[in-house]
mmCIF file of C-alpha atoms in Angstrom:
data_model
loop_
_atom_site.group_PDB
_atom_site.id
_atom_site.type_symbol
_atom_site.label_atom_id
_atom_site.label_comp_id
_atom_site.label_asym_id
_atom_site.label_seq_id
_atom_site.Cartn_x
_atom_site.Cartn_y
_atom_site.Cartn_z
ATOM 1 C CA MET A 1 -28.709 128.618 -84.330
ATOM 2 C CA LYS A 2 -31.364 129.974 -81.957
ATOM 3 C CA GLU A 3 -33.826 127.315 -83.119
ATOM 4 C CA PHE A 4 -31.191 124.592 -82.592
ATOM 5 C CA ILE A 5 -30.599 125.674 -78.980
ATOM 6 C CA LYS A 6 -34.363 125.834 -78.396
ATOM 7 C CA ASP A 7 -34.753 122.285 -79.764
ATOM 8 C CA ILE A 8 -32.109 120.987 -77.360
ATOM 9 C CA PHE A 9 -34.036 122.211 -74.315
ATOM 10 C CA THR A 10 -37.518 121.340 -75.643
ATOM 11 C CA GLU A 11 -39.056 118.142 -74.332
ATOM 12 C CA ASP A 12 -41.621 117.672 -77.071
ATOM 13 C CA LYS A 13 -41.636 119.760 -80.235
ATOM 14 C CA SER A 14 -45.358 119.409 -80.754
ATOM 15 C CA GLU A 15 -46.196 120.656 -77.246
ATOM 16 C CA GLY A 16 -43.425 123.247 -76.995
ATOM 17 C CA LYS A 17 -42.644 122.394 -73.361
ATOM 18 C CA TYR A 18 -39.143 122.800 -71.984
ATOM 19 C CA SER A 19 -37.581 119.822 -70.241
ATOM 20 C CA SER A 20 -36.356 120.496 -66.718
ATOM 21 C CA LYS A 21 -34.322 117.270 -66.757
ATOM 22 C CA LYS A 22 -32.406 118.285 -69.880
ATOM 23 C CA THR A 23 -31.859 121.802 -68.538
ATOM 24 C CA VAL A 24 -30.535 120.598 -65.182
ATOM 25 C CA GLY A 25 -28.406 117.918 -66.878
ATOM 26 C CA ILE A 26 -26.796 120.426 -69.225
ATOM 27 C CA VAL A 27 -26.192 122.916 -66.409
ATOM 28 C CA ALA A 28 -24.561 120.173 -64.309
ATOM 29 C CA ALA A 29 -22.376 119.163 -67.269
ATOM 30 C CA ILE A 30 -21.261 122.782 -67.722
ATOM 31 C CA LEU A 31 -20.432 123.035 -63.994
ATOM 32 C CA GLY A 32 -18.435 119.805 -64.252
ATOM 33 C CA PHE A 33 -16.549 121.192 -67.246
ATOM 34 C CA ILE A 34 -15.766 124.401 -65.342
ATOM 35 C CA GLY A 35 -14.581 122.263 -62.433
ATOM 36 C CA PHE A 36 -12.185 120.383 -64.727
ATOM 37 C CA ILE A 37 -10.786 123.688 -65.991
ATOM 38 C CA VAL A 38 -10.353 125.093 -62.469
ATOM 39 C CA ASP A 39 -8.630 121.896 -61.368
ATOM 40 C CA GLY A 40 -6.465 121.819 -64.494
ATOM 41 C CA PHE A 41 -5.104 125.315 -63.886
ATOM 42 C CA HIS A 42 -4.489 124.398 -60.216
ATOM 43 C CA PHE A 43 -6.541 127.284 -58.850
ATOM 44 C CA TYR A 44 -8.108 124.831 -56.390
ATOM 45 C CA GLU A 45 -7.638 121.183 -55.571
ATOM 46 C CA ILE A 46 -10.895 119.419 -56.427
ATOM 47 C CA SER A 47 -11.370 115.772 -55.486
ATOM 48 C CA GLU A 48 -12.161 113.193 -58.136
ATOM 49 C CA THR A 49 -15.236 111.994 -56.256
ATOM 50 C CA MET A 50 -16.840 115.404 -56.766
ATOM 51 C CA PHE A 51 -16.230 115.142 -60.518
ATOM 52 C CA ASP A 52 -17.707 111.662 -60.535
ATOM 53 C CA SER A 53 -20.802 112.818 -58.667
ATOM 54 C CA ILE A 54 -21.381 115.764 -61.002
ATOM 55 C CA LEU A 55 -20.963 113.647 -64.133
ATOM 56 C CA ILE A 56 -23.190 110.856 -62.805
ATOM 57 C CA PHE A 57 -25.896 113.385 -61.914
ATOM 58 C CA SER A 58 -25.636 115.052 -65.328
ATOM 59 C CA GLY A 59 -25.784 111.747 -67.161
ATOM 60 C CA THR A 60 -28.740 110.581 -65.085
ATOM 61 C CA MET A 61 -30.748 113.717 -65.804
ATOM 62 C CA LEU A 62 -30.040 113.554 -69.540
ATOM 63 C CA GLY A 63 -30.679 109.803 -69.609
ATOM 64 C CA ALA A 64 -33.977 110.144 -67.754
ATOM 65 C CA SER A 65 -35.228 112.590 -70.358
ATOM 66 C CA LEU A 66 -34.236 110.196 -73.157
ATOM 67 C CA VAL A 67 -35.927 107.208 -71.546
ATOM 68 C CA LYS A 68 -39.080 109.266 -71.087
ATOM 69 C CA SER A 69 -39.121 110.160 -74.780
ATOM 70 C CA PHE A 70 -38.883 106.477 -75.802
ATOM 71 C CA SER A 71 -41.744 105.482 -73.537
ATOM 72 C CA LYS A 72 -44.246 107.929 -75.076
ATOM 73 C CA LYS A 73 -46.994 106.275 -77.036
ATOM 74 C CA GLU A 74 -47.874 107.454 -80.511
ATOM 75 C CA LYS A 75 -51.253 109.156 -80.767
#
């Protein structure tokens, strides 16, 4: 399980570098999920535009890391 989590955050397995885009995207997705829970239990009223912004940001960060991985040339 630990290796699986490490692979999620790793940009390139051969280099062993962690991807900041994936990390920020996953953190933003978790914050969006927490926001949905807080809004669902009516602790606070959270506007839908904030949810949209968080999800768009999260998707953009995760998508940017995927596009980067497709553009790498084979050595």
